[in-house]
């Protein structure tokens, strides 16, 4: 990476407080792991299934033809038909602009999120809700659509918007999209509520973990390089360390 490229990477910081982002990511992943363990050990546990049953009744009670069309549209947005081309385009744009750290963070989050869906479904092996309004395959936990929606939405915000107060609006839109994706899957009876909560936690957690971890690794690499050269870090890198 050239000096110019490095300065551009520093200017486009993904997080001001990377350690905080890692802690939040770890917390979200722990929530998902805890739900998975509880459901796998005792699928009928009242603490989980009771909430899921109550939520499903609320979703069934508000069903209308118009809401069903909206929910199916959201489901389509979370499918591979939409997410794959979007992810490819974003990756190509990041590569074109030589944003290698952002590219690594986005691709890493997306790949790990996809790789965890199948094994988690097989391990927990939770049955789907009865009478879904849309075709479903595989086990119910976790929701792949919720994972894909969250990791894509939050991943795009982190890698495309530099860390600043102006990013708050984009974060709000990402949270709204991930939330609507999760709700739409329960409305369609494709997933239980806790399936989508776990999915949103996994997707968001990975979208935060990868960029924070890569920026911490870059910071440490810069410090080692400066120490090896017996030179002070550049002003731009000093700005990044703060």
PDB file of C-alpha atoms in Angstrom:
ATOM      1  CA  UNK A   1       0.000   0.000   0.000  1.00  0.00           C
ATOM      2  CA  UNK A   2       1.416   3.414  -0.990  1.00  0.00           C
ATOM      3  CA  UNK A   3       1.639   6.379   1.391  1.00  0.00           C
ATOM      4  CA  UNK A   4      -1.219   8.092  -0.449  1.00  0.00           C
ATOM      5  CA  UNK A   5      -3.398   4.989  -0.169  1.00  0.00           C
ATOM      6  CA  UNK A   6      -2.597   4.714   3.510  1.00  0.00           C
ATOM      7  CA  UNK A   7      -3.510   8.352   4.160  1.00  0.00           C
ATOM      8  CA  UNK A   8      -6.817   7.850   2.327  1.00  0.00           C
ATOM      9  CA  UNK A   9      -7.542   4.764   4.455  1.00  0.00           C
ATOM     10  CA  UNK A  10      -6.868   6.784   7.601  1.00  0.00           C
ATOM     11  CA  UNK A  11      -9.147   9.603   6.453  1.00  0.00           C
ATOM     12  CA  UNK A  12     -11.919   7.060   5.919  1.00  0.00           C
ATOM     13  CA  UNK A  13     -11.892   5.664   9.447  1.00  0.00           C
ATOM     14  CA  UNK A  14     -14.639   3.126   9.903  1.00  0.00           C
ATOM     15  CA  UNK A  15     -14.760   3.643  13.675  1.00  0.00           C
ATOM     16  CA  UNK A  16     -13.599   6.351  16.030  1.00  0.00           C
ATOM     17  CA  UNK A  17     -13.699   3.928  18.967  1.00  0.00           C
ATOM     18  CA  UNK A  18     -12.770   0.545  17.599  1.00  0.00           C
ATOM     19  CA  UNK A  19     -12.547  -1.234  20.961  1.00  0.00           C
ATOM     20  CA  UNK A  20     -16.084  -0.106  21.792  1.00  0.00           C
ATOM     21  CA  UNK A  21     -17.287  -1.465  18.446  1.00  0.00           C
ATOM     22  CA  UNK A  22     -15.633  -4.815  19.196  1.00  0.00           C
ATOM     23  CA  UNK A  23     -17.318  -4.984  22.603  1.00  0.00           C
ATOM     24  CA  UNK A  24     -20.729  -4.252  21.073  1.00  0.00           C
ATOM     25  CA  UNK A  25     -20.109  -6.861  18.365  1.00  0.00           C
ATOM     26  CA  UNK A  26     -19.109  -9.458  20.957  1.00  0.00           C
ATOM     27  CA  UNK A  27     -22.228  -8.691  22.991  1.00  0.00           C
ATOM     28  CA  UNK A  28     -24.489  -9.164  19.982  1.00  0.00           C
ATOM     29  CA  UNK A  29     -22.832 -12.465  19.068  1.00  0.00           C
ATOM     30  CA  UNK A  30     -23.155 -13.677  22.664  1.00  0.00           C
ATOM     31  CA  UNK A  31     -26.894 -12.913  22.587  1.00  0.00           C
ATOM     32  CA  UNK A  32     -27.265 -14.987  19.411  1.00  0.00           C
ATOM     33  CA  UNK A  33     -25.162 -17.816  20.852  1.00  0.00           C
ATOM     34  CA  UNK A  34     -27.188 -17.837  24.073  1.00  0.00           C
ATOM     35  CA  UNK A  35     -30.476 -18.034  22.186  1.00  0.00           C
ATOM     36  CA  UNK A  36     -29.104 -20.868  20.071  1.00  0.00           C
ATOM     37  CA  UNK A  37     -28.002 -22.856  23.110  1.00  0.00           C
ATOM     38  CA  UNK A  38     -31.312 -22.371  24.940  1.00  0.00           C
ATOM     39  CA  UNK A  39     -33.356 -23.410  21.912  1.00  0.00           C
ATOM     40  CA  UNK A  40     -31.102 -26.373  21.079  1.00  0.00           C
ATOM     41  CA  UNK A  41     -31.182 -27.710  24.651  1.00  0.00           C
ATOM     42  CA  UNK A  42     -34.918 -27.222  25.193  1.00  0.00           C
ATOM     43  CA  UNK A  43     -36.892 -26.050  22.148  1.00  0.00           C
ATOM     44  CA  UNK A  44     -40.083 -25.793  24.200  1.00  0.00           C
ATOM     45  CA  UNK A  45     -38.529 -23.624  26.931  1.00  0.00           C
ATOM     46  CA  UNK A  46     -41.283 -21.253  28.041  1.00  0.00           C
ATOM     47  CA  UNK A  47     -38.850 -18.342  28.285  1.00  0.00           C
ATOM     48  CA  UNK A  48     -38.307 -18.551  24.534  1.00  0.00           C
ATOM     49  CA  UNK A  49     -41.211 -20.366  22.934  1.00  0.00           C
ATOM     50  CA  UNK A  50     -43.786 -18.505  24.998  1.00  0.00           C
ATOM     51  CA  UNK A  51     -42.549 -15.187  23.602  1.00  0.00           C
ATOM     52  CA  UNK A  52     -42.371 -16.640  20.100  1.00  0.00           C
ATOM     53  CA  UNK A  53     -45.928 -17.972  20.273  1.00  0.00           C
ATOM     54  CA  UNK A  54     -47.245 -14.640  21.569  1.00  0.00           C
ATOM     55  CA  UNK A  55     -45.471 -12.716  18.806  1.00  0.00           C
ATOM     56  CA  UNK A  56     -46.751 -15.088  16.143  1.00  0.00           C
ATOM     57  CA  UNK A  57     -50.314 -14.536  17.323  1.00  0.00           C
ATOM     58  CA  UNK A  58     -49.825 -10.767  16.993  1.00  0.00           C
ATOM     59  CA  UNK A  59     -48.495 -11.174  13.455  1.00  0.00           C
ATOM     60  CA  UNK A  60     -51.395 -13.369  12.423  1.00  0.00           C
ATOM     61  CA  UNK A  61     -53.867 -10.909  13.927  1.00  0.00           C
ATOM     62  CA  UNK A  62     -52.646  -7.973  11.804  1.00  0.00           C
ATOM     63  CA  UNK A  63     -52.421  -9.781   8.480  1.00  0.00           C
ATOM     64  CA  UNK A  64     -53.940  -8.028   5.490  1.00  0.00           C
ATOM     65  CA  UNK A  65     -53.402  -8.531   1.744  1.00  0.00           C
ATOM     66  CA  UNK A  66     -51.477  -5.251   1.540  1.00  0.00           C
ATOM     67  CA  UNK A  67     -49.167  -6.063   4.455  1.00  0.00           C
ATOM     68  CA  UNK A  68     -48.591  -9.535   3.054  1.00  0.00           C
ATOM     69  CA  UNK A  69     -47.420  -8.052  -0.237  1.00  0.00           C
ATOM     70  CA  UNK A  70     -45.070  -5.704   1.607  1.00  0.00           C
ATOM     71  CA  UNK A  71     -43.675  -8.550   3.711  1.00  0.00           C
ATOM     72  CA  UNK A  72     -43.091 -10.691   0.633  1.00  0.00           C
ATOM     73  CA  UNK A  73     -41.347  -7.740  -1.015  1.00  0.00           C
ATOM     74  CA  UNK A  74     -39.034  -7.387   2.001  1.00  0.00           C
ATOM     75  CA  UNK A  75     -38.364 -11.099   1.848  1.00  0.00           C
ATOM     76  CA  UNK A  76     -37.322 -10.735  -1.781  1.00  0.00           C
ATOM     77  CA  UNK A  77     -34.921  -7.909  -0.861  1.00  0.00           C
ATOM     78  CA  UNK A  78     -33.201 -10.238   1.575  1.00  0.00           C
ATOM     79  CA  UNK A  79     -32.825 -13.057  -0.933  1.00  0.00           C
ATOM     80  CA  UNK A  80     -29.605 -13.927  -2.725  1.00  0.00           C
ATOM     81  CA  UNK A  81     -31.106 -12.649  -5.981  1.00  0.00           C
ATOM     82  CA  UNK A  82     -30.826  -9.103  -4.596  1.00  0.00           C
ATOM     83  CA  UNK A  83     -28.044  -9.269  -2.020  1.00  0.00           C
ATOM     84  CA  UNK A  84     -25.445 -11.045  -4.170  1.00  0.00           C
ATOM     85  CA  UNK A  85     -25.356  -8.496  -7.043  1.00  0.00           C
ATOM     86  CA  UNK A  86     -25.401  -5.632  -4.521  1.00  0.00           C
ATOM     87  CA  UNK A  87     -22.480  -7.095  -2.590  1.00  0.00           C
ATOM     88  CA  UNK A  88     -20.493  -7.674  -5.778  1.00  0.00           C
ATOM     89  CA  UNK A  89     -21.054  -4.095  -6.963  1.00  0.00           C
ATOM     90  CA  UNK A  90     -20.026  -2.643  -3.599  1.00  0.00           C
ATOM     91  CA  UNK A  91     -16.907  -4.822  -3.517  1.00  0.00           C
ATOM     92  CA  UNK A  92     -15.926  -3.717  -7.030  1.00  0.00           C
ATOM     93  CA  UNK A  93     -16.448  -0.050  -6.130  1.00  0.00           C
ATOM     94  CA  UNK A  94     -14.271  -0.384  -3.040  1.00  0.00           C
ATOM     95  CA  UNK A  95     -11.566  -2.136  -5.054  1.00  0.00           C
ATOM     96  CA  UNK A  96     -11.747   0.524  -7.785  1.00  0.00           C
ATOM     97  CA  UNK A  97     -11.165   3.246  -5.196  1.00  0.00           C
ATOM     98  CA  UNK A  98      -8.399   1.175  -3.559  1.00  0.00           C
ATOM     99  CA  UNK A  99     -10.193   1.044  -0.224  1.00  0.00           C
ATOM    100  CA  UNK A 100      -8.561  -2.237   0.664  1.00  0.00           C
ATOM    101  CA  UNK A 101      -9.273  -2.189   4.376  1.00  0.00           C
ATOM    102  CA  UNK A 102     -12.948  -1.425   3.795  1.00  0.00           C
ATOM    103  CA  UNK A 103     -13.078  -4.123   1.121  1.00  0.00           C
ATOM    104  CA  UNK A 104     -11.559  -6.679   3.476  1.00  0.00           C
ATOM    105  CA  UNK A 105     -13.981  -5.742   6.248  1.00  0.00           C
ATOM    106  CA  UNK A 106     -17.054  -5.951   4.009  1.00  0.00           C
ATOM    107  CA  UNK A 107     -16.089  -9.197   2.276  1.00  0.00           C
ATOM    108  CA  UNK A 108     -14.980 -10.777   5.560  1.00  0.00           C
ATOM    109  CA  UNK A 109     -18.258  -9.930   7.283  1.00  0.00           C
ATOM    110  CA  UNK A 110     -20.363 -11.167   4.373  1.00  0.00           C
ATOM    111  CA  UNK A 111     -18.476 -14.442   3.902  1.00  0.00           C
ATOM    112  CA  UNK A 112     -18.409 -15.365   7.593  1.00  0.00           C
ATOM    113  CA  UNK A 113     -22.100 -14.541   7.936  1.00  0.00           C
ATOM    114  CA  UNK A 114     -22.980 -16.847   5.055  1.00  0.00           C
ATOM    115  CA  UNK A 115     -20.704 -19.626   6.307  1.00  0.00           C
ATOM    116  CA  UNK A 116     -22.327 -19.696   9.745  1.00  0.00           C
ATOM    117  CA  UNK A 117     -25.938 -20.056   8.566  1.00  0.00           C
ATOM    118  CA  UNK A 118     -25.858 -23.700   7.459  1.00  0.00           C
ATOM    119  CA  UNK A 119     -23.929 -25.108  10.439  1.00  0.00           C
ATOM    120  CA  UNK A 120     -26.071 -23.204  12.953  1.00  0.00           C
ATOM    121  CA  UNK A 121     -29.289 -24.422  11.334  1.00  0.00           C
ATOM    122  CA  UNK A 122     -27.983 -27.993  11.431  1.00  0.00           C
ATOM    123  CA  UNK A 123     -26.830 -27.745  15.054  1.00  0.00           C
ATOM    124  CA  UNK A 124     -30.002 -26.185  16.478  1.00  0.00           C
ATOM    125  CA  UNK A 125     -32.372 -27.928  14.033  1.00  0.00           C
ATOM    126  CA  UNK A 126     -35.431 -25.943  15.066  1.00  0.00           C
ATOM    127  CA  UNK A 127     -38.722 -26.634  13.249  1.00  0.00           C
ATOM    128  CA  UNK A 128     -40.290 -23.787  11.285  1.00  0.00           C
ATOM    129  CA  UNK A 129     -43.556 -22.164  12.412  1.00  0.00           C
ATOM    130  CA  UNK A 130     -46.690 -23.832  11.025  1.00  0.00           C
ATOM    131  CA  UNK A 131     -48.526 -22.594   7.932  1.00  0.00           C
ATOM    132  CA  UNK A 132     -45.998 -20.148   6.447  1.00  0.00           C
ATOM    133  CA  UNK A 133     -47.171 -17.713   3.776  1.00  0.00           C
ATOM    134  CA  UNK A 134     -44.003 -18.233   1.745  1.00  0.00           C
ATOM    135  CA  UNK A 135     -41.952 -21.233   0.675  1.00  0.00           C
ATOM    136  CA  UNK A 136     -39.246 -22.192   3.190  1.00  0.00           C
ATOM    137  CA  UNK A 137     -36.422 -24.711   3.279  1.00  0.00           C
ATOM    138  CA  UNK A 138     -34.182 -25.965   6.038  1.00  0.00           C
ATOM    139  CA  UNK A 139     -34.368 -25.415   9.771  1.00  0.00           C
ATOM    140  CA  UNK A 140     -35.693 -22.247  11.350  1.00  0.00           C
ATOM    141  CA  UNK A 141     -32.846 -21.000  13.594  1.00  0.00           C
ATOM    142  CA  UNK A 142     -31.261 -18.619  12.783  1.00  0.00           C
ATOM    143  CA  UNK A 143     -32.992 -16.540  10.128  1.00  0.00           C
ATOM    144  CA  UNK A 144     -30.757 -16.325   7.072  1.00  0.00           C
ATOM    145  CA  UNK A 145     -32.724 -13.353   5.770  1.00  0.00           C
ATOM    146  CA  UNK A 146     -32.223 -11.490   9.050  1.00  0.00           C
ATOM    147  CA  UNK A 147     -28.493 -12.221   8.951  1.00  0.00           C
ATOM    148  CA  UNK A 148     -28.175 -11.138   5.329  1.00  0.00           C
ATOM    149  CA  UNK A 149     -30.226  -7.991   5.833  1.00  0.00           C
ATOM    150  CA  UNK A 150     -28.285  -6.872   8.909  1.00  0.00           C
ATOM    151  CA  UNK A 151     -24.773  -7.684   7.698  1.00  0.00           C
ATOM    152  CA  UNK A 152     -25.401  -6.031   4.334  1.00  0.00           C
ATOM    153  CA  UNK A 153     -27.129  -2.913   5.667  1.00  0.00           C
ATOM    154  CA  UNK A 154     -24.726  -2.217   8.528  1.00  0.00           C
ATOM    155  CA  UNK A 155     -21.739  -3.374   6.489  1.00  0.00           C
ATOM    156  CA  UNK A 156     -22.545  -0.847   3.756  1.00  0.00           C
ATOM    157  CA  UNK A 157     -22.868   1.977   6.283  1.00  0.00           C
ATOM    158  CA  UNK A 158     -19.552   1.197   7.961  1.00  0.00           C
ATOM    159  CA  UNK A 159     -17.475   0.864   4.795  1.00  0.00           C
ATOM    160  CA  UNK A 160     -19.093   3.622   2.700  1.00  0.00           C
ATOM    161  CA  UNK A 161     -19.600   6.370   5.302  1.00  0.00           C
ATOM    162  CA  UNK A 162     -16.573   7.593   7.299  1.00  0.00           C
ATOM    163  CA  UNK A 163     -17.006   7.640  11.055  1.00  0.00           C
ATOM    164  CA  UNK A 164     -18.704  10.932  11.931  1.00  0.00           C
ATOM    165  CA  UNK A 165     -21.949  12.306  13.289  1.00  0.00           C
ATOM    166  CA  UNK A 166     -23.254  12.494   9.709  1.00  0.00           C
ATOM    167  CA  UNK A 167     -23.293   8.707   9.622  1.00  0.00           C
ATOM    168  CA  UNK A 168     -26.063   8.550  12.226  1.00  0.00           C
ATOM    169  CA  UNK A 169     -28.800   8.955   9.622  1.00  0.00           C
ATOM    170  CA  UNK A 170     -27.397   6.094   7.570  1.00  0.00           C
ATOM    171  CA  UNK A 171     -27.192   3.951  10.712  1.00  0.00           C
ATOM    172  CA  UNK A 172     -30.855   4.704  11.368  1.00  0.00           C
ATOM    173  CA  UNK A 173     -31.832   3.554   7.884  1.00  0.00           C
ATOM    174  CA  UNK A 174     -29.736   0.390   8.276  1.00  0.00           C
ATOM    175  CA  UNK A 175     -31.378  -0.408  11.616  1.00  0.00           C
ATOM    176  CA  UNK A 176     -34.846   0.208  10.150  1.00  0.00           C
ATOM    177  CA  UNK A 177     -34.122  -2.048   7.186  1.00  0.00           C
ATOM    178  CA  UNK A 178     -32.732  -4.855   9.373  1.00  0.00           C
ATOM    179  CA  UNK A 179     -35.707  -4.543  11.741  1.00  0.00           C
ATOM    180  CA  UNK A 180     -38.280  -4.610   8.962  1.00  0.00           C
ATOM    181  CA  UNK A 181     -36.561  -7.612   7.404  1.00  0.00           C
ATOM    182  CA  UNK A 182     -36.766  -9.485  10.701  1.00  0.00           C
ATOM    183  CA  UNK A 183     -40.402  -8.554  11.300  1.00  0.00           C
ATOM    184  CA  UNK A 184     -41.406  -9.477   7.751  1.00  0.00           C
ATOM    185  CA  UNK A 185     -40.075 -12.997   8.213  1.00  0.00           C
ATOM    186  CA  UNK A 186     -42.133 -13.485  11.371  1.00  0.00           C
ATOM    187  CA  UNK A 187     -45.200 -11.924   9.718  1.00  0.00           C
ATOM    188  CA  UNK A 188     -44.903 -14.526   6.953  1.00  0.00           C
ATOM    189  CA  UNK A 189     -44.480 -17.294   9.567  1.00  0.00           C
ATOM    190  CA  UNK A 190     -41.194 -18.206   7.941  1.00  0.00           C
ATOM    191  CA  UNK A 191     -39.383 -17.794  11.284  1.00  0.00           C
ATOM    192  CA  UNK A 192     -39.997 -17.434  14.973  1.00  0.00           C
ATOM    193  CA  UNK A 193     -39.200 -14.065  16.536  1.00  0.00           C
ATOM    194  CA  UNK A 194     -36.090 -15.380  18.309  1.00  0.00           C
ATOM    195  CA  UNK A 195     -34.777 -16.767  14.992  1.00  0.00           C
ATOM    196  CA  UNK A 196     -34.780 -13.256  13.575  1.00  0.00           C
ATOM    197  CA  UNK A 197     -33.386 -11.648  16.734  1.00  0.00           C
ATOM    198  CA  UNK A 198     -30.453 -14.046  16.636  1.00  0.00           C
ATOM    199  CA  UNK A 199     -30.019 -13.467  12.905  1.00  0.00           C
ATOM    200  CA  UNK A 200     -29.995  -9.684  13.286  1.00  0.00           C
ATOM    201  CA  UNK A 201     -27.483  -9.973  16.145  1.00  0.00           C
ATOM    202  CA  UNK A 202     -25.188 -12.204  14.087  1.00  0.00           C
ATOM    203  CA  UNK A 203     -25.342  -9.994  10.996  1.00  0.00           C
ATOM    204  CA  UNK A 204     -24.837  -6.750  12.916  1.00  0.00           C
ATOM    205  CA  UNK A 205     -22.153  -8.249  15.136  1.00  0.00           C
ATOM    206  CA  UNK A 206     -20.072  -9.440  12.189  1.00  0.00           C
ATOM    207  CA  UNK A 207     -20.588  -6.140  10.331  1.00  0.00           C
ATOM    208  CA  UNK A 208     -19.051  -4.357  13.342  1.00  0.00           C
ATOM    209  CA  UNK A 209     -16.442  -6.928  14.306  1.00  0.00           C
ATOM    210  CA  UNK A 210     -14.560  -7.147  11.018  1.00  0.00           C
ATOM    211  CA  UNK A 211     -13.875  -3.437  10.424  1.00  0.00           C
ATOM    212  CA  UNK A 212     -13.037  -2.808  14.082  1.00  0.00           C
ATOM    213  CA  UNK A 213     -10.636  -5.749  14.200  1.00  0.00           C
ATOM    214  CA  UNK A 214      -8.948  -4.801  10.923  1.00  0.00           C
ATOM    215  CA  UNK A 215      -8.496  -1.184  11.984  1.00  0.00           C
ATOM    216  CA  UNK A 216      -6.969  -2.278  15.299  1.00  0.00           C
ATOM    217  CA  UNK A 217      -4.610  -4.601  13.407  1.00  0.00           C
ATOM    218  CA  UNK A 218      -3.634  -1.752  11.049  1.00  0.00           C
ATOM    219  CA  UNK A 219      -3.002   0.569  13.979  1.00  0.00           C
ATOM    220  CA  UNK A 220      -0.708  -1.952  15.636  1.00  0.00           C
ATOM    221  CA  UNK A 221       1.097  -2.614  12.377  1.00  0.00           C
ATOM    222  CA  UNK A 222       1.703   1.128  11.951  1.00  0.00           C
ATOM    223  CA  UNK A 223       3.100   1.388  15.463  1.00  0.00           C
ATOM    224  CA  UNK A 224       5.443  -1.561  14.904  1.00  0.00           C
ATOM    225  CA  UNK A 225       6.619  -0.133  11.576  1.00  0.00           C
ATOM    226  CA  UNK A 226       7.322   3.238  13.198  1.00  0.00           C
ATOM    227  CA  UNK A 227       9.163   1.566  16.074  1.00  0.00           C
ATOM    228  CA  UNK A 228      11.246  -0.582  13.711  1.00  0.00           C
ATOM    229  CA  UNK A 229      12.218   2.474  11.698  1.00  0.00           C
ATOM    230  CA  UNK A 230      12.860   4.426  14.926  1.00  0.00           C
ATOM    231  CA  UNK A 231      10.649   7.184  13.538  1.00  0.00           C
ATOM    232  CA  UNK A 232       7.550   8.861  14.975  1.00  0.00           C
ATOM    233  CA  UNK A 233       4.264   7.936  13.376  1.00  0.00           C
ATOM    234  CA  UNK A 234       2.965  10.344  10.741  1.00  0.00           C
ATOM    235  CA  UNK A 235       0.444  13.029  11.808  1.00  0.00           C
ATOM    236  CA  UNK A 236      -2.256  11.180   9.902  1.00  0.00           C
ATOM    237  CA  UNK A 237      -1.536   7.963  11.789  1.00  0.00           C
ATOM    238  CA  UNK A 238      -1.377   9.839  15.072  1.00  0.00           C
ATOM    239  CA  UNK A 239      -4.854  11.169  14.269  1.00  0.00           C
ATOM    240  CA  UNK A 240      -6.010   7.592  13.623  1.00  0.00           C
ATOM    241  CA  UNK A 241      -4.628   6.290  16.914  1.00  0.00           C
ATOM    242  CA  UNK A 242      -6.690   8.857  18.818  1.00  0.00           C
TER     243      UNK A 242
END
